[in-house]
Short mmCIF file of C-alpha atoms and ligand atoms in Angstrom, two decimals:
data_model
loop_
_atom_site.label_atom_id
_atom_site.label_comp_id
_atom_site.label_asym_id
_atom_site.label_seq_id
_atom_site.Cartn_x
_atom_site.Cartn_y
_atom_site.Cartn_z
CA UNK L 25 5.47 12.65 13.92
CA UNK L 26 2.52 10.00 12.93
CA UNK L 27 1.38 7.91 9.88
CA UNK L 28 -2.10 7.94 9.04
CA UNK L 29 -3.42 5.57 6.72
CA UNK L 30 -7.16 6.39 5.61
CA UNK L 31 -9.22 3.89 3.78
CA UNK L 32 -12.17 5.59 1.74
CA UNK L 33 -14.79 4.57 -0.96
CA UNK L 34 -13.16 5.22 -4.44
CA UNK L 35 -16.00 7.94 -4.82
CA UNK L 36 -14.36 9.99 -2.07
CA UNK L 37 -10.93 9.42 -3.15
CA UNK L 38 -10.42 12.97 -5.18
CA UNK L 39 -12.24 14.90 -3.22
CA UNK L 40 -10.31 13.85 0.06
CA UNK L 41 -6.93 13.85 -1.46
CA UNK L 42 -7.43 17.36 -2.87
CA UNK L 43 -8.65 18.79 0.41
CA UNK L 44 -6.00 17.38 2.12
CA UNK L 45 -3.22 19.04 -0.17
CA UNK L 46 -4.97 22.05 0.20
CA UNK L 47 -4.98 22.08 3.81
CA UNK L 48 -0.98 21.28 3.32
CA UNK L 49 -0.73 17.90 3.97
CA UNK L 50 1.91 15.38 1.70
CA UNK L 51 -0.84 12.82 0.42
CA UNK L 52 0.29 9.28 -1.48
CA UNK L 53 -2.33 7.31 -2.78
CA UNK L 54 -2.19 3.53 -2.89
CA UNK L 55 -4.17 1.59 -5.56
CA UNK L 56 -6.54 -0.68 -3.54
CA UNK L 57 -8.36 -3.42 -5.27
CA UNK L 58 -11.48 -4.66 -3.39
CA UNK L 59 -11.47 -4.39 -0.02
CA UNK L 60 -14.10 -3.98 2.96
CA UNK L 61 -16.05 -1.40 2.00
CA UNK L 62 -18.83 -2.48 -0.52
CA UNK L 63 -17.41 -0.79 -3.61
CA UNK L 64 -13.56 0.07 -4.53
CA UNK L 65 -11.71 1.93 -2.25
CA UNK L 66 -8.54 4.16 -2.03
CA UNK L 67 -6.08 4.09 0.28
CA UNK L 68 -4.14 7.11 1.34
CA UNK L 69 -0.88 7.51 3.34
CA UNK L 70 -0.47 11.00 5.39
CA UNK L 71 2.62 11.48 7.21
CA UNK L 72 1.99 14.56 9.70
CA UNK L 73 2.83 16.11 12.96
CA UNK L 74 1.11 14.86 16.31
CA UNK L 75 -0.74 17.74 16.93
CA UNK L 76 -2.29 17.56 13.05
CA UNK L 77 -3.56 13.82 13.44
CA UNK L 78 -6.73 15.39 14.38
CA UNK L 79 -7.29 17.93 11.51
CA UNK L 80 -6.43 15.00 9.04
CA UNK L 81 -9.34 12.85 10.54
CA UNK L 82 -11.61 15.70 10.30
CA UNK L 83 -10.91 16.20 6.72
CA UNK L 84 -11.24 12.82 6.01
CA UNK L 85 -14.34 12.34 7.66
CA UNK L 86 -15.87 15.55 6.30
CA UNK L 87 -15.38 14.27 2.90
CA UNK L 88 -15.78 10.51 3.15
CA UNK L 89 -17.86 10.04 6.00
CA UNK L 90 -21.04 7.35 6.05
CA UNK L 91 -23.99 9.05 4.71
CA UNK L 92 -27.65 8.24 3.45
CA UNK L 93 -28.11 9.12 -0.65
CA UNK L 94 -31.52 8.46 -2.21
CA UNK L 95 -31.02 6.45 -5.56
CA UNK L 96 -33.50 6.24 -8.12
CA UNK L 97 -34.93 2.32 -8.09
CA UNK L 98 -37.30 0.36 -9.92
CA UNK L 99 -39.85 -2.16 -9.60
CA UNK L 100 -42.47 -3.98 -12.18
CA UNK L 101 -45.86 -4.54 -11.06
CA UNK L 102 -47.16 -6.21 -13.99
CA UNK L 103 -46.43 -7.58 -17.46
CA UNK L 104 -44.20 -4.77 -19.03
CA UNK L 105 -45.35 -2.34 -16.50
CA UNK L 106 -42.97 -0.78 -14.24
CA UNK L 107 -42.37 2.18 -11.73
CA UNK L 108 -39.25 4.06 -10.65
CA UNK L 109 -38.98 5.24 -7.19
CA UNK L 110 -36.18 6.61 -4.93
CA UNK L 111 -34.68 4.48 -2.42
CA UNK L 112 -32.21 5.01 0.68
CA UNK L 113 -28.63 3.64 0.59
CA UNK L 114 -25.56 4.29 2.82
CA UNK L 115 -22.32 5.58 0.53
CA UNK L 116 -19.07 6.40 1.83
CA UNK L 117 -17.28 5.36 4.99
CA UNK L 118 -13.78 5.89 6.12
CA UNK L 119 -11.47 3.37 8.29
CA UNK L 120 -8.51 5.25 9.82
CA UNK L 121 -5.24 3.84 11.41
CA UNK L 122 -2.84 6.14 13.01
CA UNK L 123 0.92 4.74 13.66
CA UNK L 124 3.57 5.85 15.47
CA UNK L 125 6.67 6.92 13.35
CA UNK L 126 9.88 6.71 14.73
CA UNK L 127 11.91 8.39 12.21
CA UNK L 128 11.00 10.36 9.27
CA UNK L 129 13.39 11.59 6.64
CA UNK L 130 12.72 13.43 3.61
CA UNK L 131 15.51 13.49 1.14
CA UNK F 12 12.30 -5.22 13.78
CA UNK F 13 11.38 -2.35 11.86
CA UNK F 14 9.09 -1.68 8.76
CA UNK F 15 10.28 0.76 6.55
CA UNK F 16 7.99 2.61 4.10
CA UNK F 17 9.88 4.65 1.26
CA UNK F 18 8.25 6.58 -1.17
CA UNK F 19 10.44 7.36 -4.16
CA UNK F 20 9.62 8.86 -7.73
CA UNK F 21 8.87 6.31 -10.10
CA UNK F 22 12.06 6.92 -12.28
CA UNK F 23 14.25 6.16 -9.43
CA UNK F 24 11.98 2.72 -8.36
CA UNK F 25 13.69 0.19 -10.24
CA UNK F 26 17.27 1.08 -9.14
CA UNK F 27 16.28 1.56 -5.42
CA UNK F 28 14.72 -1.87 -5.91
CA UNK F 29 17.38 -3.38 -7.25
CA UNK F 30 20.13 -1.71 -5.18
CA UNK F 31 18.16 -2.68 -1.56
CA UNK F 32 17.71 -6.47 -3.09
CA UNK F 33 21.43 -6.64 -3.91
CA UNK F 34 22.13 -5.61 -0.33
CA UNK F 35 20.01 -8.34 1.04
CA UNK F 36 16.95 -6.64 1.64
CA UNK F 37 13.40 -7.99 1.23
CA UNK F 38 11.58 -5.35 -0.80
CA UNK F 39 7.95 -5.09 -1.62
CA UNK F 40 6.68 -2.64 -4.23
CA UNK F 41 3.13 -0.94 -3.85
CA UNK F 42 1.50 0.11 -6.77
CA UNK F 43 1.01 3.92 -6.08
CA UNK F 44 -1.36 6.31 -8.03
CA UNK F 45 -0.27 10.10 -7.99
CA UNK F 46 0.97 11.38 -4.90
CA UNK F 47 3.10 14.20 -3.32
CA UNK F 48 6.03 14.14 -5.59
CA UNK F 49 5.15 15.83 -8.82
CA UNK F 50 5.31 12.83 -11.25
CA UNK F 51 4.12 9.24 -10.29
CA UNK F 52 5.57 7.65 -7.33
CA UNK F 53 6.42 4.44 -6.01
CA UNK F 54 6.12 2.90 -2.34
CA UNK F 55 8.42 0.11 -1.12
CA UNK F 56 7.87 -1.73 2.36
CA UNK F 57 11.17 -3.02 3.61
CA UNK F 58 11.45 -5.18 6.81
CA UNK F 59 14.65 -5.09 8.66
CA UNK F 60 16.41 -5.64 11.98
CA UNK F 61 16.66 -2.13 13.77
CA UNK F 62 20.59 -1.64 13.29
CA UNK F 63 19.95 -2.10 9.39
CA UNK F 64 17.26 0.87 9.33
CA UNK F 65 19.97 3.67 8.22
CA UNK F 66 21.85 1.19 5.48
CA UNK F 67 18.42 1.01 4.06
CA UNK F 68 17.82 4.90 4.44
CA UNK F 69 21.42 5.14 2.92
CA UNK F 70 20.57 2.90 -0.20
CA UNK F 71 17.22 4.99 -0.76
CA UNK F 72 18.52 8.17 -0.70
CA UNK F 73 21.72 7.26 -2.51
CA UNK F 74 19.56 6.30 -5.64
CA UNK F 75 16.78 8.66 -5.39
CA UNK F 76 17.57 11.86 -3.41
CA UNK F 77 16.59 15.32 -5.13
CA UNK F 78 18.97 16.52 -7.56
CA UNK F 79 19.23 19.19 -10.13
CA UNK F 80 19.24 18.00 -13.86
CA UNK F 81 19.51 19.96 -17.10
CA UNK F 82 16.66 19.16 -19.44
CA UNK F 83 16.64 20.64 -22.95
CA UNK F 84 13.94 23.49 -23.21
CA UNK F 85 13.26 25.75 -26.12
CA UNK F 86 11.78 29.38 -26.16
CA UNK F 87 10.27 30.93 -29.59
CA UNK F 88 11.40 34.33 -30.34
CA UNK F 89 9.64 35.15 -33.52
CA UNK F 90 7.40 33.71 -36.21
CA UNK F 91 8.56 30.20 -36.86
CA UNK F 92 11.67 30.89 -35.01
CA UNK F 93 12.98 28.87 -32.08
CA UNK F 94 15.96 28.22 -30.06
CA UNK F 95 16.66 25.38 -27.50
CA UNK F 96 18.24 25.62 -24.04
CA UNK F 97 19.06 23.49 -21.15
CA UNK F 98 17.01 24.41 -17.91
CA UNK F 99 17.59 23.05 -14.19
CA UNK F 100 14.89 21.33 -12.80
CA UNK F 101 14.57 19.12 -9.72
CA UNK F 102 13.81 15.50 -9.98
CA UNK F 103 13.74 12.77 -7.46
CA UNK F 104 13.14 12.99 -3.88
CA UNK F 105 12.38 10.34 -1.13
CA UNK F 106 10.01 10.06 2.05
CA UNK F 107 10.73 7.74 4.31
CA UNK F 108 8.67 6.37 7.54
CA UNK F 109 10.28 3.96 9.77
CA UNK F 110 8.01 2.17 12.32
CA UNK F 111 7.99 -0.48 14.75
CA UNK F 112 7.09 -3.59 14.29
CA UNK F 113 5.42 -5.60 17.22
CA UNK F 114 5.45 -9.00 15.75
CA UNK F 115 7.33 -10.62 12.45
CA UNK F 116 6.27 -13.55 10.95
CA UNK F 117 7.78 -15.45 7.87
CA UNK F 118 5.34 -18.57 6.92
CA UNK Z 29 -5.64 -2.46 18.39
CA UNK Z 30 -3.24 -3.88 15.95
CA UNK Z 31 -2.43 -3.30 11.78
CA UNK Z 32 -1.79 -6.58 10.66
CA UNK Z 33 0.35 -6.26 7.06
CA UNK Z 34 0.61 -9.56 5.35
CA UNK Z 35 2.19 -10.30 1.76
CA UNK Z 36 1.18 -13.74 0.28
CA UNK Z 37 1.92 -14.97 -3.24
CA UNK Z 38 -0.71 -13.76 -5.70
CA UNK Z 39 -1.85 -17.31 -6.18
CA UNK Z 40 -3.01 -17.26 -2.68
CA UNK Z 41 -4.67 -14.04 -2.48
CA UNK Z 42 -8.28 -15.08 -2.88
CA UNK Z 43 -8.72 -17.56 -0.49
CA UNK Z 44 -6.41 -15.48 2.26
CA UNK Z 45 -8.88 -12.81 1.42
CA UNK Z 46 -11.86 -14.72 1.68
CA UNK Z 47 -11.06 -16.85 4.68
CA UNK Z 48 -10.35 -13.83 6.59
CA UNK Z 49 -13.60 -12.09 5.45
CA UNK Z 50 -15.54 -15.47 6.71
CA UNK Z 51 -14.10 -15.22 9.98
CA UNK Z 52 -15.29 -11.55 10.58
CA UNK Z 53 -12.23 -9.52 9.54
CA UNK Z 54 -12.09 -6.18 7.51
CA UNK Z 55 -9.33 -6.66 4.73
CA UNK Z 56 -7.97 -4.17 2.42
CA UNK Z 57 -5.84 -5.70 -0.39
CA UNK Z 58 -3.39 -3.43 -1.87
CA UNK Z 59 -1.94 -3.91 -5.29
CA UNK Z 60 1.16 -4.97 -5.09
CA UNK Z 61 3.83 -4.89 -8.01
CA UNK Z 62 6.75 -7.36 -8.24
CA UNK Z 63 7.98 -7.99 -4.76
CA UNK Z 64 10.36 -10.42 -2.63
CA UNK Z 65 8.37 -13.53 -3.40
CA UNK Z 66 9.51 -14.97 -6.73
CA UNK Z 67 5.84 -14.55 -8.28
CA UNK Z 68 3.45 -11.52 -7.82
CA UNK Z 69 2.20 -10.82 -4.56
CA UNK Z 70 -0.80 -9.27 -2.69
CA UNK Z 71 -0.54 -7.32 0.49
CA UNK Z 72 -3.47 -7.06 2.75
CA UNK Z 73 -4.41 -4.73 5.72
CA UNK Z 74 -6.16 -6.18 8.61
CA UNK Z 75 -7.23 -3.92 11.56
CA UNK Z 76 -7.91 -6.27 14.56
CA UNK Z 77 -8.12 -6.20 18.32
CA UNK Z 78 -4.86 -7.41 19.83
CA UNK Z 79 -6.02 -10.54 21.29
CA UNK Z 80 -7.35 -11.56 17.40
CA UNK Z 81 -4.04 -11.08 16.23
CA UNK Z 82 -2.90 -14.83 16.22
CA UNK Z 83 -6.26 -15.82 14.58
CA UNK Z 84 -5.43 -13.53 11.59
CA UNK Z 85 -1.86 -15.09 11.17
CA UNK Z 86 -3.20 -18.39 11.72
CA UNK Z 87 -5.99 -17.96 9.02
CA UNK Z 88 -2.94 -16.26 6.73
CA UNK Z 89 -0.67 -18.96 7.47
CA UNK Z 90 -3.12 -21.78 6.84
CA UNK Z 91 -4.04 -20.55 3.35
CA UNK Z 92 -0.56 -19.23 2.20
CA UNK Z 93 2.39 -20.78 3.79
CA UNK Z 94 5.38 -22.14 1.76
CA UNK Z 95 4.58 -25.80 0.49
CA UNK Z 96 6.03 -28.24 -2.03
CA UNK Z 97 3.87 -28.89 -4.75
CA UNK Z 98 4.74 -31.25 -7.78
CA UNK Z 99 4.84 -29.53 -11.22
CA UNK Z 100 5.47 -31.11 -14.61
CA UNK Z 101 8.65 -30.62 -16.24
CA UNK Z 102 10.20 -31.98 -18.99
CA UNK Z 103 13.67 -32.60 -20.22
CA UNK Z 104 14.78 -33.24 -24.21
CA UNK Z 105 17.62 -36.11 -24.13
CA UNK Z 106 17.95 -36.38 -27.86
CA UNK Z 107 17.24 -34.68 -31.16
CA UNK Z 108 13.15 -34.10 -30.81
CA UNK Z 109 12.80 -36.61 -28.15
CA UNK Z 110 11.49 -35.44 -24.95
CA UNK Z 111 10.04 -36.66 -21.75
CA UNK Z 112 8.01 -35.18 -19.24
CA UNK Z 113 8.47 -36.03 -15.19
CA UNK Z 114 7.34 -34.04 -12.20
CA UNK Z 115 9.41 -31.77 -10.14
CA UNK Z 116 9.12 -30.60 -6.72
CA UNK Z 117 9.18 -26.63 -6.30
CA UNK Z 118 8.18 -24.52 -3.47
CA UNK Z 119 5.31 -22.19 -3.85
CA UNK Z 120 3.29 -20.05 -1.52
CA UNK Z 121 4.74 -18.18 1.29
CA UNK Z 122 3.81 -15.04 3.75
CA UNK Z 123 5.53 -12.15 5.31
CA UNK Z 124 3.63 -10.74 8.30
CA UNK Z 125 4.11 -7.51 10.23
CA UNK Z 126 2.11 -6.29 13.33
CA UNK Z 127 2.17 -3.08 13.96
CA UNK Z 128 0.49 -1.17 16.78
CA UNK Z 129 -2.35 1.45 16.15
CA UNK Z 130 -2.41 4.37 18.33
CA UNK Z 131 -5.71 5.64 17.17
CA UNK Z 132 -8.33 3.97 14.91
CA UNK Z 133 -11.63 5.59 13.57
CA UNK Z 134 -14.36 4.12 11.80
CA UNK Z 135 -16.58 7.19 10.34
NI1 NI I 11 5.82 11.98 16.51
NI1 NI I 12 12.50 -4.45 17.02
NI1 NI I 13 -4.55 -2.00 20.70
#
């Protein structure tokens, strides 16, 4: 039995949570304030059998890994004149810790 | 030394917390949002000596384990006519992970 | 790889967080409600290489350990008469759990 602690950006929290649940995993979401990803993030606890750890990591990665995104930006190039253009930013990202569980109880 | 992570339904959070404290355990409550028990739930961190792990599990189980409860329900059986009757629902439930602590410090 | 769980008093949360970040550690702050230190407290997750565990503990300890502080207090000694004097109270304090990480992924 393993306990997986996954920290994902808040933007990806809902999709990661629902995809893990859909795949049959029990997910507990901890309210995380601030943290090491630029924006807010969400921490999940997932308890699972040893042989399903990689499935959890795959799901978390698929729905939260770092990716480039084009966002609109703008620059002014004169008094009251302004142009809008897309910039590439990196969003998402996940940090995953897998811990060994010595004892597991469901009461 | 072990770290016990106990996830209980929010309804049972206060009693579990106070009974653990009364028994001499140091309890840290994490704000948990959503999760795998139907209603809201609360996650506790309890650090304890190896030989007291079962005591913690017993206390958590006593005050939060799944049980049947009769709740009032109602059904309408005609225009504007309604009857109230009790239904049995399952409430509570606890999930407990015991982790090994490699090093413990109280500063 | 280790996962360090550090619980400090909320008063010390910001300084501990910024000093750990300044030293190059990735810090995730969990919202903690109540807990075993008298006032509110903050729980940090810090993932780090085995050889840097003591550095993390040193930083957390330096900025959050228990210390005496003089705070103003007052006593009334007659009808409408009151005197103010300093009392020594203990503030701060940290509890640290070091857990072994079986697998670590940054996606
Ligand atoms: Ni196992
Ligand atoms: Ni031990
Ligand atoms: Ni290691």
